[in-house]
GROMACS .gro file of C-alpha atoms in nm:
model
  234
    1UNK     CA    1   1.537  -1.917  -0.380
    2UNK     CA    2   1.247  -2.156  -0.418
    3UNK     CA    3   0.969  -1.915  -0.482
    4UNK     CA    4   0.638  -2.023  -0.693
    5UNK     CA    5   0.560  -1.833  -0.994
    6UNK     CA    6   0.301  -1.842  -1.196
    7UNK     CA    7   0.325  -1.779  -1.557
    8UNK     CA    8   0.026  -1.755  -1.790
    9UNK     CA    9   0.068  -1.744  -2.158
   10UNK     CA   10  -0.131  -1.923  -2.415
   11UNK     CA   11   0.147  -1.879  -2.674
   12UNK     CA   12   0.306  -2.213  -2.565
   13UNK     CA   13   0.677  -2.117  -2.697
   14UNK     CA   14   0.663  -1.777  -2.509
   15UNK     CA   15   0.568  -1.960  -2.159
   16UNK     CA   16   0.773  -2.256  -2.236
   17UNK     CA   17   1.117  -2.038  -2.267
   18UNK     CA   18   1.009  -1.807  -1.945
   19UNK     CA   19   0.993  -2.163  -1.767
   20UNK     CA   20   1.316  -2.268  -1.867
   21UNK     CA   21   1.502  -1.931  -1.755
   22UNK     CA   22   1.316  -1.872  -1.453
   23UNK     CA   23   1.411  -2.265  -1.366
   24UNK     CA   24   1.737  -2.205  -1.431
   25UNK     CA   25   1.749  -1.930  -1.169
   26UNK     CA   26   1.609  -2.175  -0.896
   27UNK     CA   27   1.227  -2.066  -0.879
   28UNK     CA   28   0.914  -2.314  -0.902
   29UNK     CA   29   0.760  -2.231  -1.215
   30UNK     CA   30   0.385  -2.330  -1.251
   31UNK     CA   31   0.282  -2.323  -1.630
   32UNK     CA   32  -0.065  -2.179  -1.771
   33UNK     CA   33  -0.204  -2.187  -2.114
   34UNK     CA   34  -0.572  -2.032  -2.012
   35UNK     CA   35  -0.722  -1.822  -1.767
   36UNK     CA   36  -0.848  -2.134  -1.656
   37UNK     CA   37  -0.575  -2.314  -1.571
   38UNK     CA   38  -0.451  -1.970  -1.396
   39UNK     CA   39  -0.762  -1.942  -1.153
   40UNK     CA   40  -0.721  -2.334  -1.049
   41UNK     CA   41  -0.332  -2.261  -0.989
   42UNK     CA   42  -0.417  -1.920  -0.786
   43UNK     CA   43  -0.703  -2.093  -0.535
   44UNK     CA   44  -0.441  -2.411  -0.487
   45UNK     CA   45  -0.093  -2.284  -0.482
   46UNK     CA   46   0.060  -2.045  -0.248
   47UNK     CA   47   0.248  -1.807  -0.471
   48UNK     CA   48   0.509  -1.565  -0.511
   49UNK     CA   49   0.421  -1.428  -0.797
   50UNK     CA   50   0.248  -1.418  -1.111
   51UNK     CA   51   0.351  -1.313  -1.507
   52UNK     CA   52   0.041  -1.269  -1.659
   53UNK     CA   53  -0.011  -1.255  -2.052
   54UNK     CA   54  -0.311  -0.976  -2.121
   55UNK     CA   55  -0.519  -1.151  -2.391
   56UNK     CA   56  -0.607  -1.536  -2.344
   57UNK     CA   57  -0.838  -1.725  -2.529
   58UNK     CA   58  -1.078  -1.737  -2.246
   59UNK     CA   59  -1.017  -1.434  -2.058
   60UNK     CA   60  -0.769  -1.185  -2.008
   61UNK     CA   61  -0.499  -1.077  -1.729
   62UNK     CA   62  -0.651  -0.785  -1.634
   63UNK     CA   63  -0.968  -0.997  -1.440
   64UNK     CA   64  -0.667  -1.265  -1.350
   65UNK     CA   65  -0.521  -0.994  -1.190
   66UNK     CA   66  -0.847  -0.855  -1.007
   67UNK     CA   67  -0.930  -1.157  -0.865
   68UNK     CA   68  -0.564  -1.228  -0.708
   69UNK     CA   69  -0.567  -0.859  -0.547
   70UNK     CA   70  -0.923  -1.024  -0.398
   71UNK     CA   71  -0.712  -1.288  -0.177
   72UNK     CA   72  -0.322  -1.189  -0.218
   73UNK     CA   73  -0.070  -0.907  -0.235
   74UNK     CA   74   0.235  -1.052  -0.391
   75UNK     CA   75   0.401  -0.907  -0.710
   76UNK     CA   76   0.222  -0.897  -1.058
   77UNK     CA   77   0.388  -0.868  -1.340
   78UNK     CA   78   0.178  -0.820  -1.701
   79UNK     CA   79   0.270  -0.928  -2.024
   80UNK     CA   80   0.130  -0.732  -2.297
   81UNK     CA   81   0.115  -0.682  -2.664
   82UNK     CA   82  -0.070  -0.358  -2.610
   83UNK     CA   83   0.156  -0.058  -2.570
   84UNK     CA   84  -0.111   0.241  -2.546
   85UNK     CA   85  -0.070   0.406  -2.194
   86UNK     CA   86  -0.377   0.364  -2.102
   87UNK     CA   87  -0.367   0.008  -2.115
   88UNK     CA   88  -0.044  -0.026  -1.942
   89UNK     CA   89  -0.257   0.245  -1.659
   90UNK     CA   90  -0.531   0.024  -1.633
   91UNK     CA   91  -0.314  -0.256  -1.556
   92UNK     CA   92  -0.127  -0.085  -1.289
   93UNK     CA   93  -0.475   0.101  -1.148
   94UNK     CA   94  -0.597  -0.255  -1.061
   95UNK     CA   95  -0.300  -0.379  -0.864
   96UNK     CA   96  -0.050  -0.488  -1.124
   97UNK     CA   97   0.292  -0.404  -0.979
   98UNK     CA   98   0.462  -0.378  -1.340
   99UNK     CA   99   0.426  -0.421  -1.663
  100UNK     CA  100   0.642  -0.537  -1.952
  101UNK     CA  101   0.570  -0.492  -2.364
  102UNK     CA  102   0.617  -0.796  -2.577
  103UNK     CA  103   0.856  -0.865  -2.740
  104UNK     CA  104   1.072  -0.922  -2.470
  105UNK     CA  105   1.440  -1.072  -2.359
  106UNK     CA  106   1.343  -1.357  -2.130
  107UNK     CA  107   1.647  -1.166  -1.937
  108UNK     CA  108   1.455  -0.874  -1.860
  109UNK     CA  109   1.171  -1.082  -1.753
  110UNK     CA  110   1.379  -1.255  -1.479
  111UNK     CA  111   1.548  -0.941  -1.376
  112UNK     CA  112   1.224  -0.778  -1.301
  113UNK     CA  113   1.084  -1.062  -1.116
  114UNK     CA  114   1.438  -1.031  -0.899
  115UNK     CA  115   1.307  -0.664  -0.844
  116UNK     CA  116   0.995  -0.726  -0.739
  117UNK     CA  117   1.041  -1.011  -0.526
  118UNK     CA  118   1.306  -0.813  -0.359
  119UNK     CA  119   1.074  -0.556  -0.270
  120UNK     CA  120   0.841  -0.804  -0.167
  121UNK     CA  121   1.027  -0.979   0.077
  122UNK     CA  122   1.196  -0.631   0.220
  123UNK     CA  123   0.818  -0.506   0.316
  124UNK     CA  124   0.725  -0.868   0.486
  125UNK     CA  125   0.992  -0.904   0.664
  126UNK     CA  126   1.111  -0.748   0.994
  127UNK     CA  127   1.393  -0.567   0.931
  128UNK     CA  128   1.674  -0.537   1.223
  129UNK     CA  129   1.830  -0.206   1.182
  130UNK     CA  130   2.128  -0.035   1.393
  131UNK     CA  131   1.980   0.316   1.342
  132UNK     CA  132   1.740   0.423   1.506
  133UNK     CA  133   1.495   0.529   1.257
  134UNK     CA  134   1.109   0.568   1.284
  135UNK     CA  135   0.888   0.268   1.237
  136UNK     CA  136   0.541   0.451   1.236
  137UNK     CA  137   0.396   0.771   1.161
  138UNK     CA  138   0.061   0.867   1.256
  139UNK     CA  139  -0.059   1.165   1.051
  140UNK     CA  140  -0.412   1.321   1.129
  141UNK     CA  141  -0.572   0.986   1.161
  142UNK     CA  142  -0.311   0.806   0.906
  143UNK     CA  143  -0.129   0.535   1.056
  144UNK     CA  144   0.109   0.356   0.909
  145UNK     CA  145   0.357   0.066   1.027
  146UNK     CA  146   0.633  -0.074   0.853
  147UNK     CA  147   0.756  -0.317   1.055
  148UNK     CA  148   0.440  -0.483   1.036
  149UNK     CA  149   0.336  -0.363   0.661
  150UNK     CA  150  -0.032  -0.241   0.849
  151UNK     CA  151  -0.191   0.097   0.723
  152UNK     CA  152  -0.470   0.238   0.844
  153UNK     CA  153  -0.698   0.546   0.806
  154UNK     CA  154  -0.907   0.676   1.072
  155UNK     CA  155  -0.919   0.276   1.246
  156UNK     CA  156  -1.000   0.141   0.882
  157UNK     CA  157  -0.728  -0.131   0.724
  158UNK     CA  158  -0.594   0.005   0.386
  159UNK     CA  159  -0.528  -0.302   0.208
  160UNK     CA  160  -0.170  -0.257   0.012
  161UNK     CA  161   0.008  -0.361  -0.203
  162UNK     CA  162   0.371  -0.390  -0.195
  163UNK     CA  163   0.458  -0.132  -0.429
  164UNK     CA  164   0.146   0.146  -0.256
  165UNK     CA  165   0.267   0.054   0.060
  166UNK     CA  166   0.637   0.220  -0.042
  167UNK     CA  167   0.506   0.522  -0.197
  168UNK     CA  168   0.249   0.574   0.101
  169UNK     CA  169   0.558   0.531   0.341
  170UNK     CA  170   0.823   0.724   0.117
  171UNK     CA  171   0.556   1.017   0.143
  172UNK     CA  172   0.526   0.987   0.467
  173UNK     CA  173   0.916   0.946   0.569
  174UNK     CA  174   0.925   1.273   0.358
  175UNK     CA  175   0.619   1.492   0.500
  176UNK     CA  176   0.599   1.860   0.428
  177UNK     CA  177   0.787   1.813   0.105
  178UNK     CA  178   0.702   1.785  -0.233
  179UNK     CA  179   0.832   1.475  -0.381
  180UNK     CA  180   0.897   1.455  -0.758
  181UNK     CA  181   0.753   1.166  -0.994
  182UNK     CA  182   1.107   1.105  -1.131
  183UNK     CA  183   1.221   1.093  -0.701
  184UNK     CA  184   0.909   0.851  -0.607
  185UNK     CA  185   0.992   0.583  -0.838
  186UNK     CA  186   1.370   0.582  -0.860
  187UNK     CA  187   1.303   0.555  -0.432
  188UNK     CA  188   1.052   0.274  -0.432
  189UNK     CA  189   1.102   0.119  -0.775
  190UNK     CA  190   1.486   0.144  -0.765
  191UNK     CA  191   1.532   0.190  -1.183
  192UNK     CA  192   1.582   0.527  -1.400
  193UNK     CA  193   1.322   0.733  -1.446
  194UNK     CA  194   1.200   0.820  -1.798
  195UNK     CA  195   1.003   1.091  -1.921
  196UNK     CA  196   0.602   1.018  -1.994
  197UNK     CA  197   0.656   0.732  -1.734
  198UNK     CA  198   0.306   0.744  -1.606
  199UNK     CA  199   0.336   0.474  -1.355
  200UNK     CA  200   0.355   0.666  -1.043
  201UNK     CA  201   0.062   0.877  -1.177
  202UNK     CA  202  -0.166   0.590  -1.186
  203UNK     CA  203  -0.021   0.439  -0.825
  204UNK     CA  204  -0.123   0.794  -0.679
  205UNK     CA  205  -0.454   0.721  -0.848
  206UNK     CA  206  -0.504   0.324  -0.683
  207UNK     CA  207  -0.396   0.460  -0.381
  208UNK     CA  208  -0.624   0.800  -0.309
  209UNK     CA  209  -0.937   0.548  -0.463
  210UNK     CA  210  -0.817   0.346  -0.177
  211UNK     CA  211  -0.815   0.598   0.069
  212UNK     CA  212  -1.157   0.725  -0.073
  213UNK     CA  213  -0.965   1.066  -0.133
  214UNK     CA  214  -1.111   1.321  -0.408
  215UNK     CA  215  -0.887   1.326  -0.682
  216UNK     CA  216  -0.934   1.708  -0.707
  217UNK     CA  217  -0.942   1.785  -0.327
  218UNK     CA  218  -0.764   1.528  -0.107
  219UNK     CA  219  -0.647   1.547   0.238
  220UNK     CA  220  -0.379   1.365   0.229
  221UNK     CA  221  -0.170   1.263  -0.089
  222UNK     CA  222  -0.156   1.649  -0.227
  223UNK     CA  223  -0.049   1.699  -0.578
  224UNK     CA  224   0.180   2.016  -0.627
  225UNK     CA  225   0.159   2.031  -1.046
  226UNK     CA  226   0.407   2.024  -1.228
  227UNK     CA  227   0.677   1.944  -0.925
  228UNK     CA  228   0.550   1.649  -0.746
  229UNK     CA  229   0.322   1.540  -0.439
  230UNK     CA  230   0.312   1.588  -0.097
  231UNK     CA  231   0.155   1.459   0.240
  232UNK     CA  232   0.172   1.780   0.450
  233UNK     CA  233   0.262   1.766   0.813
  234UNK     CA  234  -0.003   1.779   1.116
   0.00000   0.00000   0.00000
């Protein structure tokens, strides 16, 4: 493996047992008590990914996480205390890929950074395939590449993440039909889906802001209610 993560944590014990299990599964673990410490590591260290704790003594993982999406698309994982949806949205709305509640088994830590590295590396690599399956779609003035990870909308780069890139291609791959919540993120997240899960939701949201799409009247990500959403085709 090899890959750099960063984990930021200012309660010492908490970071101090991810390091050991994430070590133990062969990745380069970089170690942060403060928000500090985490913006020094991000501007010096070419990362993999990063397990950010929400509330630190000088800051928080929500601006951590703002100013990584500023310079990097890799996976971010957040660690919070909070469990009210709507901090768990805001987190996602802002480019974190996942989130996970404290407490937590150091297990399921590790087997969600698995996940999410595996997407990582599946949508920056080229992929040689025997099939021969489309690459691109162009959809009035959408274009979208996968070999390449490159989106763009009317000539203008859409800047992606990993996880918006899937949903934007699943969509696509599946044009002119409505595509459920519980089918989008069993697709591109590959885990169960569980009622009240409002992580798609709020992916749907990141992306159409991207997009500049209305919420209420967008051209392209179309939101059937109460069965799913749709791109519709040309």
């Amino acid at each position: 493996m090899g890959e750099h993560i960063l984990v930021v944590d200012d309660e010492k014990e908490i970071a101090d047992v991810l390091e050991l299990y994430l070590q133990n599964d062969g990745y380069l673990v970089h170690k942060c008590y403060t928000a500090q410490e985490a913006l020094t590591c991000i501007q010096t260290v070419e990362l993999d990914l990063a397990l950010l704790d929400v509330m630190l003594p000088d800051g928080d993982g929500f601006q951590l996480c703002k100013t990584i999406r500023e310079r990097a698309y890799y996976p971010i994982i957040l660690l919070t205390a909070k469990v009210a949806d709507g901090d768990k949205i805001t987190g996602l709305t802002i480019g974190a890929d996942d989130y996970i509640t404290k407490p937590f088994s150091p297990l399921e830590v590790v087997a969600r950074v698995k996940t999410q590295l595996r997407r990582y590396r599946r949508y920056n690599q080229m992929e040689t395939r025997g099939e021969a399956a489309p690459t691109s779609y162009d959809i009035r003035g959408l274009s979208i590449h996968k070999d390449q990870h490159r989106c763009q909308l009317f000539g203008r780069s859409l800047q992606l993440t990993p996880i918006e890139f899937s949903i934007l291609w699943y969509l696509c791959q599946n044009q002119g039909r409505v595509v459920s919540s519980e089918e989008l993120f069993e697709a591109v997240w590959g885990e169960k889906f569980f009622k009240n899960n409002n992580t798609v939701m709020a992916h749907i949201g990141r992306l159409r802001e991207k997009m500049g799409e209305p919420a209420k009247h967008p051209k392209f990500i179309k939101t059937v209610w109460g069965v799913g959403y749709t791109i519709e085709k040309s």
